Tab-separated table of C-alpha atoms in Angstrom:
chain	number	residue	atom	x	y	z
A	1	MET	CA	109.361	95.003	80.998
A	2	PHE	CA	111.132	98.138	80.506
A	3	ASP	CA	108.184	99.467	78.384
A	4	LYS	CA	108.370	102.703	76.495
A	5	LEU	CA	112.058	103.934	77.118
A	6	ILE	CA	113.139	102.523	73.943
A	7	ASP	CA	111.793	99.797	71.729
A	8	THR	CA	113.662	96.894	73.666
A	9	ASN	CA	110.797	94.789	74.392
A	10	THR	CA	111.592	92.160	71.661
A	11	ILE	CA	115.182	92.011	72.832
A	12	GLY	CA	114.345	91.910	76.722
A	13	TRP	CA	111.695	89.036	76.172
A	14	HIS	CA	114.265	87.140	74.289
A	15	VAL	CA	116.756	87.438	77.138
A	16	GLU	CA	114.411	87.486	80.111
A	17	ALA	CA	112.353	84.415	79.358
A	18	PRO	CA	115.398	81.961	78.515
A	19	LEU	CA	117.292	83.318	81.494
A	20	HIS	CA	114.092	82.587	83.922
A	21	LEU	CA	113.363	79.101	82.578
A	22	ASP	CA	116.938	78.128	83.013
A	23	HIS	CA	116.572	79.390	86.590
A	24	ILE	CA	113.502	77.301	87.391
A	25	ARG	CA	114.973	74.240	85.675
A	26	ASN	CA	118.527	74.495	87.218
A	27	GLY	CA	117.964	76.615	90.357
A	28	ASP	CA	114.682	75.117	91.584
A	29	CYS	CA	113.850	71.830	90.089
A	30	PHE	CA	117.205	70.226	90.068
A	31	CYS	CA	119.080	71.898	92.765
A	32	CYS	CA	115.984	72.216	95.026
A	33	PRO	CA	113.567	69.594	94.188
A	34	GLN	CA	111.432	70.489	97.266
A	35	ILE	CA	110.273	73.556	95.459
A	36	GLN	CA	106.943	72.582	93.766
A	37	SER	CA	106.463	73.204	90.208
A	38	HIS	CA	103.589	75.667	90.506
A	39	VAL	CA	105.453	77.577	93.218
A	40	SER	CA	108.438	77.852	90.942
A	41	MET	CA	106.293	79.198	88.228
A	42	MET	CA	105.160	81.941	90.334
A	43	HIS	CA	108.735	83.317	90.727
A	44	ALA	CA	108.109	84.412	87.118
A	45	HIS	CA	106.313	87.687	88.414
A	46	LEU	CA	109.283	88.375	90.765
A	47	PHE	CA	111.901	87.725	88.000
A	48	GLY	CA	110.297	89.629	85.475
A	49	ALA	CA	109.655	92.726	87.546
A	50	TYR	CA	113.052	93.257	89.140
A	51	PHE	CA	114.684	92.127	85.594
A	52	GLY	CA	112.814	94.943	84.032
A	53	LEU	CA	113.504	97.471	86.867
A	54	MET	CA	117.209	96.650	86.542
A	55	VAL	CA	117.290	97.251	82.873
A	56	SER	CA	115.425	100.612	83.361
A	57	TRP	CA	118.087	101.695	85.758
A	58	THR	CA	120.810	101.210	83.447
A	59	LEU	CA	118.913	102.953	80.781
A	60	TYR	CA	117.911	105.945	83.249
A	61	HIS	CA	118.723	109.407	82.090
A	62	SER	CA	118.219	112.593	84.489
A	63	SER	CA	116.172	114.361	81.768
A	64	LEU	CA	113.528	111.819	81.718
A	65	SER	CA	110.392	113.434	83.319
A	66	ARG	CA	107.028	111.386	84.052
A	67	LYS	CA	105.208	114.380	82.740
A	68	ALA	CA	106.402	113.804	79.181
A	69	GLU	CA	103.640	114.632	76.975
A	70	LYS	CA	104.030	111.279	74.749
A	71	GLU	CA	104.134	109.132	77.801
A	72	ARG	CA	100.634	110.134	79.197
A	73	SER	CA	97.763	107.957	78.535
A	74	ARG	CA	94.367	108.658	76.847
A	75	PRO	CA	90.894	107.788	77.849
A	76	VAL	CA	90.619	105.650	74.624
A	77	SER	CA	93.796	103.653	75.078
A	78	ASP	CA	92.771	103.309	78.808
A	79	MET	CA	89.815	101.688	77.953
A	80	PHE	CA	91.258	99.253	75.589
A	81	ALA	CA	93.896	98.510	78.236
A	82	VAL	CA	91.094	97.445	80.583
A	83	LEU	CA	90.118	94.734	78.147
A	84	GLY	CA	93.540	93.133	78.854
A	85	THR	CA	92.900	93.600	82.677
A	86	LEU	CA	89.565	91.907	82.458
A	87	PHE	CA	90.974	88.982	80.553
A	88	LEU	CA	93.865	88.547	83.027
A	89	TRP	CA	91.227	88.799	85.946
A	90	ILE	CA	89.007	86.094	84.513
A	91	PHE	CA	91.684	83.801	83.736
A	92	TRP	CA	94.077	83.977	86.699
A	93	PRO	CA	92.572	81.230	88.752
A	94	SER	CA	93.521	78.896	85.926
A	95	PHE	CA	96.827	80.415	85.891
A	96	ASN	CA	97.581	79.990	89.600
A	97	SER	CA	96.131	76.264	89.500
A	98	ALA	CA	97.763	75.064	86.166
A	99	LEU	CA	100.601	73.301	87.431
A	100	ILE	CA	98.767	71.535	90.714
A	101	MET	CA	98.103	67.823	89.921
A	102	GLU	CA	96.119	67.196	93.138
A	103	GLU	CA	92.485	67.593	92.410
A	104	ASP	CA	91.507	68.927	95.762
A	105	LYS	CA	94.520	71.668	95.788
A	106	LYS	CA	93.662	72.612	92.443
A	107	TRP	CA	90.198	73.611	93.562
A	108	THR	CA	91.682	75.180	96.648
A	109	ALA	CA	93.797	77.444	94.498
A	110	ILE	CA	90.864	78.462	92.320
A	111	TYR	CA	88.694	79.317	95.135
A	112	ASN	CA	91.471	81.213	96.849
A	113	THR	CA	92.446	83.183	93.821
A	114	TYR	CA	88.738	84.485	93.241
A	115	PHE	CA	88.699	85.396	97.053
A	116	VAL	CA	92.039	87.283	96.735
A	117	MET	CA	91.200	89.063	93.336
A	118	ALA	CA	87.894	90.256	94.674
A	119	THR	CA	89.419	91.827	97.748
A	120	SER	CA	92.206	93.435	95.845
A	121	THR	CA	89.709	94.900	93.484
A	122	ILE	CA	87.810	96.185	96.281
A	123	ALA	CA	91.014	97.684	97.776
A	124	ALA	CA	92.086	99.003	94.173
A	125	PHE	CA	88.789	101.037	93.962
A	126	SER	CA	88.635	102.281	97.553
A	127	PHE	CA	92.069	103.525	97.887
A	128	SER	CA	92.098	104.825	94.312
A	129	ILE	CA	89.236	107.117	95.286
A	130	ALA	CA	90.987	107.907	98.727
A	131	THR	CA	94.162	108.832	97.408
A	132	SER	CA	92.561	111.192	94.639
A	133	LYS	CA	92.430	114.763	94.843
A	134	ASN	CA	89.018	115.348	93.484
A	135	GLY	CA	87.720	111.718	94.851
A	136	LYS	CA	87.770	110.177	91.337
A	137	LEU	CA	89.096	106.744	90.095
A	138	SER	CA	92.450	106.422	88.510
A	139	MET	CA	92.358	104.275	85.409
A	140	ALA	CA	96.033	103.328	86.105
A	141	HIS	CA	95.169	102.098	89.714
A	142	ILE	CA	92.273	99.868	88.417
A	143	GLN	CA	94.346	98.266	85.540
A	144	ASN	CA	96.988	97.305	87.930
A	145	ALA	CA	95.999	97.047	91.603
A	146	THR	CA	93.101	94.547	90.705
A	147	LEU	CA	95.716	92.083	89.570
A	148	ALA	CA	97.985	92.605	92.632
A	149	GLY	CA	96.187	89.930	94.766
A	150	GLY	CA	96.564	87.299	92.080
A	151	VAL	CA	100.316	87.925	91.931
A	152	ALA	CA	100.700	87.985	95.729
A	153	LEU	CA	98.538	84.534	95.984
A	154	GLY	CA	100.440	82.589	93.501
A	155	PHE	CA	103.053	81.185	95.837
A	156	SER	CA	100.688	79.792	98.442
A	157	ALA	CA	97.536	79.330	96.341
A	158	SER	CA	96.922	75.768	97.326
A	159	ASN	CA	98.352	75.945	100.894
A	160	ILE	CA	95.687	78.433	102.416
A	161	GLN	CA	92.839	76.626	103.920
A	162	GLN	CA	90.907	79.733	105.284
A	163	PRO	CA	89.176	82.181	102.997
A	164	TRP	CA	89.870	84.988	105.203
A	165	ILE	CA	93.515	84.450	104.970
A	166	ALA	CA	93.195	84.874	101.180
A	167	MET	CA	90.956	87.951	101.474
A	168	VAL	CA	93.423	89.580	103.965
A	169	LEU	CA	96.341	89.074	101.458
A	170	GLY	CA	94.350	90.263	98.594
A	171	LEU	CA	93.389	93.440	100.507
A	172	ALA	CA	97.011	93.896	101.545
A	173	ALA	CA	98.266	93.455	97.964
A	174	GLY	CA	95.666	95.907	96.471
A	175	THR	CA	96.565	98.445	99.022
A	176	VAL	CA	100.351	98.216	98.658
A	177	SER	CA	99.933	98.396	94.996
A	178	VAL	CA	97.657	101.586	94.933
A	179	LEU	CA	99.585	103.341	97.742
A	180	GLY	CA	102.780	102.675	95.909
A	181	MET	CA	101.656	104.068	92.605
A	182	ALA	CA	99.915	107.045	94.307
A	183	CYS	CA	102.309	108.032	97.043
A	184	LEU	CA	105.785	106.438	96.255
A	185	GLN	CA	106.270	106.218	92.415
A	186	LYS	CA	106.896	110.113	92.143
A	187	ARG	CA	109.392	110.177	94.864
A	188	LEU	CA	110.979	106.635	94.889
A	189	ASP	CA	111.662	106.256	91.113
A	190	PRO	CA	113.821	109.508	91.004
A	191	ALA	CA	115.518	108.318	94.130
A	192	LEU	CA	116.319	104.952	92.735
A	193	LYS	CA	117.040	106.230	89.284
A	194	ILE	CA	114.512	104.304	87.374
A	195	HIS	CA	111.614	105.126	85.148
A	196	ASP	CA	108.922	102.607	85.716
A	197	THR	CA	106.521	103.681	83.202
A	198	SER	CA	103.727	101.202	83.970
A	199	GLY	CA	104.166	100.706	87.790
A	200	VAL	CA	105.663	97.249	87.479
A	201	LEU	CA	107.463	97.632	90.894
A	202	TYR	CA	103.719	98.148	92.573
A	203	THR	CA	101.998	95.693	90.430
A	204	PHE	CA	104.459	92.855	90.332
A	205	GLY	CA	107.542	93.441	92.371
A	206	LEU	CA	106.275	94.375	95.804
A	207	PRO	CA	103.017	92.043	95.732
A	208	SER	CA	105.333	89.234	94.703
A	209	LEU	CA	107.630	89.811	97.609
A	210	LEU	CA	104.765	89.885	99.744
A	211	GLY	CA	103.335	86.792	98.710
A	212	GLY	CA	106.817	85.052	99.017
A	213	ILE	CA	107.035	86.108	102.545
A	214	ILE	CA	103.540	85.096	103.218
A	215	HIS	CA	104.362	81.608	101.657
A	216	VAL	CA	107.253	81.093	104.110
A	217	ILE	CA	104.956	82.248	107.116
A	218	LEU	CA	102.441	79.673	106.090
A	219	ILE	CA	105.057	76.914	105.826
A	220	LEU	CA	106.291	77.920	109.469
A	221	THR	CA	102.862	77.739	110.750
A	222	ASN	CA	101.970	74.482	108.834
A	223	HIS	CA	105.153	72.551	110.296
A	224	SER	CA	105.129	74.230	113.624
A	225	GLN	CA	104.825	70.701	115.156
A	226	ASN	CA	107.802	69.253	113.244
A	227	LEU	CA	110.850	71.259	114.196
A	228	SER	CA	113.171	69.035	111.939
A	229	VAL	CA	111.258	69.893	108.789
A	230	LEU	CA	110.269	73.562	109.883
A	231	GLY	CA	113.679	75.173	109.511
A	232	TYR	CA	114.833	73.180	106.360
A	233	SER	CA	111.694	73.936	104.604
A	234	ALA	CA	111.739	77.539	105.428
A	235	LEU	CA	115.418	77.829	104.348
A	236	ILE	CA	114.881	76.137	101.102
A	237	GLU	CA	111.950	78.644	100.316
A	238	VAL	CA	113.953	81.717	101.401
A	239	GLY	CA	116.836	80.705	99.233
A	240	ALA	CA	114.729	79.809	96.201
A	241	LEU	CA	113.059	83.452	96.613
A	242	SER	CA	116.560	85.076	97.140
A	243	LEU	CA	118.005	83.278	94.119
A	244	SER	CA	115.202	84.451	92.009
A	245	LEU	CA	115.696	88.068	93.061
A	246	CYS	CA	119.467	88.017	92.724
A	247	LEU	CA	119.357	86.499	89.224
A	248	SER	CA	116.726	88.758	88.015
A	249	LEU	CA	118.971	91.932	88.958
A	250	PHE	CA	122.118	90.583	87.717
A	251	SER	CA	120.697	89.444	84.365
A	252	GLY	CA	118.931	92.912	84.120
A	253	LEU	CA	121.776	94.467	84.837
A	254	LEU	CA	123.814	92.608	82.044
A	255	THR	CA	121.068	93.072	79.563
A	256	GLY	CA	120.925	96.743	80.260
A	257	LEU	CA	124.594	97.223	79.755
A	258	THR	CA	124.362	95.330	76.631
A	259	LEU	CA	121.571	97.414	75.289
A	260	THR	CA	123.602	100.641	75.853
A	261	CYS	CA	126.309	99.468	73.403
A	262	LYS	CA	126.449	101.618	70.284
A	263	LEU	CA	125.802	98.276	68.342
A	264	TRP	CA	122.291	98.765	68.841
A	265	LYS	CA	121.927	102.294	67.640
A	266	THR	CA	119.827	103.331	70.479
A	267	PRO	CA	117.882	106.617	69.841
A	268	PRO	CA	118.916	109.700	71.988
A	269	VAL	CA	116.774	110.569	75.077
A	270	THR	CA	114.655	113.009	73.237
A	271	LYS	CA	113.218	110.292	70.992
A	272	TYR	CA	112.657	107.670	73.835
A	273	PHE	CA	108.806	108.114	73.260
A	274	ASP	CA	108.613	108.442	69.650
A	275	ASP	CA	107.390	105.207	67.921
A	276	GLN	CA	108.462	106.738	64.677
A	277	VAL	CA	112.010	105.674	65.491
A	278	TYR	CA	111.122	101.938	64.864
A	279	TRP	CA	107.623	101.938	63.330
A	280	GLU	CA	105.811	103.149	60.422
A	281	VAL	CA	102.844	105.485	61.452
A	282	GLY	CA	100.818	105.896	58.498
A	283	LEU	CA	97.024	105.258	58.861
A	284	TYR	CA	95.429	104.100	55.630
A	285	LEU	CA	91.560	104.555	55.134
A	286	SER	CA	89.394	103.647	52.029
A	287	LEU	CA	87.583	106.293	50.026
A	288	ASP	CA	84.323	105.678	48.435
A	289	GLY	CA	83.564	108.894	46.499
A	290	GLN	CA	83.651	111.980	48.600
A	291	LEU	CA	84.861	111.391	52.243
A	292	TYR	CA	84.459	113.741	54.989
A	293	ILE	CA	87.121	113.220	57.632
A	294	LYS	CA	87.419	115.020	61.006
A	295	ILE	CA	90.367	113.658	63.057
A	296	LEU	CA	89.401	113.573	66.638
A	297	PHE	CA	91.713	111.089	68.238
A	298	LEU	CA	95.262	109.887	67.819
A	299	PHE	CA	97.313	107.527	69.559
A	300	ALA	CA	99.556	109.085	72.383
A	301	SER	CA	102.549	108.946	70.159
A	302	TRP	CA	100.793	110.982	67.480
A	303	GLN	CA	99.642	113.715	69.920
A	304	GLN	CA	102.358	116.240	69.101
A	305	GLY	CA	102.457	115.312	65.540
A	306	TYR	CA	100.507	116.765	62.241
A	307	VAL	CA	98.080	115.049	60.266
A	308	GLU	CA	98.001	115.379	56.481
A	309	LEU	CA	95.537	113.754	54.054
A	310	ASN	CA	97.279	112.508	51.005
A	311	VAL	CA	95.173	110.907	48.102
A	312	LEU	CA	97.342	108.116	46.807
A	313	GLY	CA	94.914	106.990	44.142
A	314	GLU	CA	91.506	105.785	43.417
A	315	GLY	CA	89.865	104.145	46.484
A	316	SER	CA	92.678	104.904	48.997
A	317	ALA	CA	93.964	107.770	51.011
A	318	ALA	CA	96.970	107.942	53.801
A	319	LEU	CA	97.002	109.906	56.933
A	320	ASN	CA	100.428	111.261	57.373
A	321	THR	CA	101.611	112.146	61.001
A	322	GLN	CA	104.168	114.755	60.149
A	323	ARG	CA	102.370	118.209	60.161
A	324	ALA	CA	99.213	118.829	61.930
A	325	PRO	CA	97.859	120.628	65.065
A	326	LYS	CA	97.061	118.790	68.209
A	327	PHE	CA	93.374	117.525	68.647
A	328	GLN	CA	91.352	116.901	71.744
A	329	THR	CA	90.699	113.428	72.653
A	330	ARG	CA	87.192	112.383	72.429
A	331	SER	CA	85.082	109.192	72.089
A	332	LEU	CA	86.206	106.546	69.734
A	333	CYS	CA	82.594	106.583	68.262
A	334	SER	CA	83.165	110.187	66.974
A	335	ILE	CA	86.730	109.665	65.225
A	336	LEU	CA	84.938	110.111	61.892
A	337	GLU	CA	82.023	112.280	61.567
A	338	PRO	CA	81.046	114.496	58.526
A	339	THR	CA	82.337	118.051	58.636
A	340	GLY	CA	83.054	121.140	56.633
A	341	ASN	CA	84.951	120.728	53.435
A	342	PRO	CA	84.784	117.596	51.392
A	343	VAL	CA	88.048	115.718	50.254
A	344	PRO	CA	88.141	115.908	46.339
A	345	SER	CA	87.858	112.667	44.564
A	346	PRO	CA	91.110	111.404	42.916
């Protein structure tokens, strides 16, 4: 969740996932059996978002800037990221309905998810254009805000009986996500001292809170005739939501403080966006006779590096990202094309 600040994804996942599962088991299913299983699972959005934001807060450094060269995305990487968005968009209805046992409610959740995803997508495209200075779409908005509706609906996917309610919820979630990334992120992140590289707060954090609030409102509406059940049910839902939020903030703070220990040998702030600290970045290509190579695209983490072709032996060569000028990003199809001087055979 804390993404590119340092390569702590593995540590974060191994801490976050057990904590959330333990919270679901002990906090919802046992202590509060009235919380349905599929509703408890939707707390993962809320828990994961604020867990990561709290870790980011503990790792924040004033010298970090959102304009860091190696943090910027590139057109090719954006296009590949959209593939993940499409995958999630298609399968989100099955995620929202996975733990619902009743057949009628399961289909209700599936239909509502399609309604909410469609309207959140419309909101994402519309407000992305509206908030752009030149009236163009932002790939970051499309990648994230199109999924915000599914996040918001998760709590009440099977309880909404009118399609227009799901559509309004999707419109609100998509709007909150885009406006948050476009208008609030640059101002709110420095104020809160967090470095939200992927807009987690506006893709999962705020939409999940919105969905939780709507879920409580729907409970109050559905039990308006039974006052004895009304207050208790609403109190249970609000308590479960608050428990998820508090545990995510506390466990995120504890994890962040642990990661700041010298035991983990964390890199200096100047190396926060360098993959070379943890990964080998050599790229190997095959040679068949004379190979004409022109590098037109490198991953975002290599943009300030240098490229050098080293012939390792017959039939192989390595690209070393240590010394080479910056290159302009172009179509992936034109990465390799014939050019000037041939590479000598080994």
